[in-house]
């Protein structure tokens, strides 16, 4: 079944497997839901966290998506490859081994 709900069948099986994660914002949401102080220190992060905790998660999600897609997502909340938060997430994904 395709994501659109339409029936779909492959003519032959796939010969590969991929396990992937998004590079940007990797581990942002676990840190966000844990209420990490670095996230709550940012006014937008605090606002979104409070919205989620008060049962308004959909509103927070829409604001986050709009902010990210318009390029106005707070710089201090970006988990991009050059940031400390991203590097820590990558190291955790590698089982705590230092990135080479």
PDB file of C-alpha atoms in Angstrom, residues 15 67 87:
ATOM      1  CA  UNK A  15      17.984  -5.611  -2.901  1.00  0.00           C
ATOM      2  CA  UNK A  67       9.219  28.744  11.434  1.00  0.00           C
ATOM      3  CA  UNK A  87      27.710  16.410  17.244  1.00  0.00           C
TER       4      UNK A  87
END
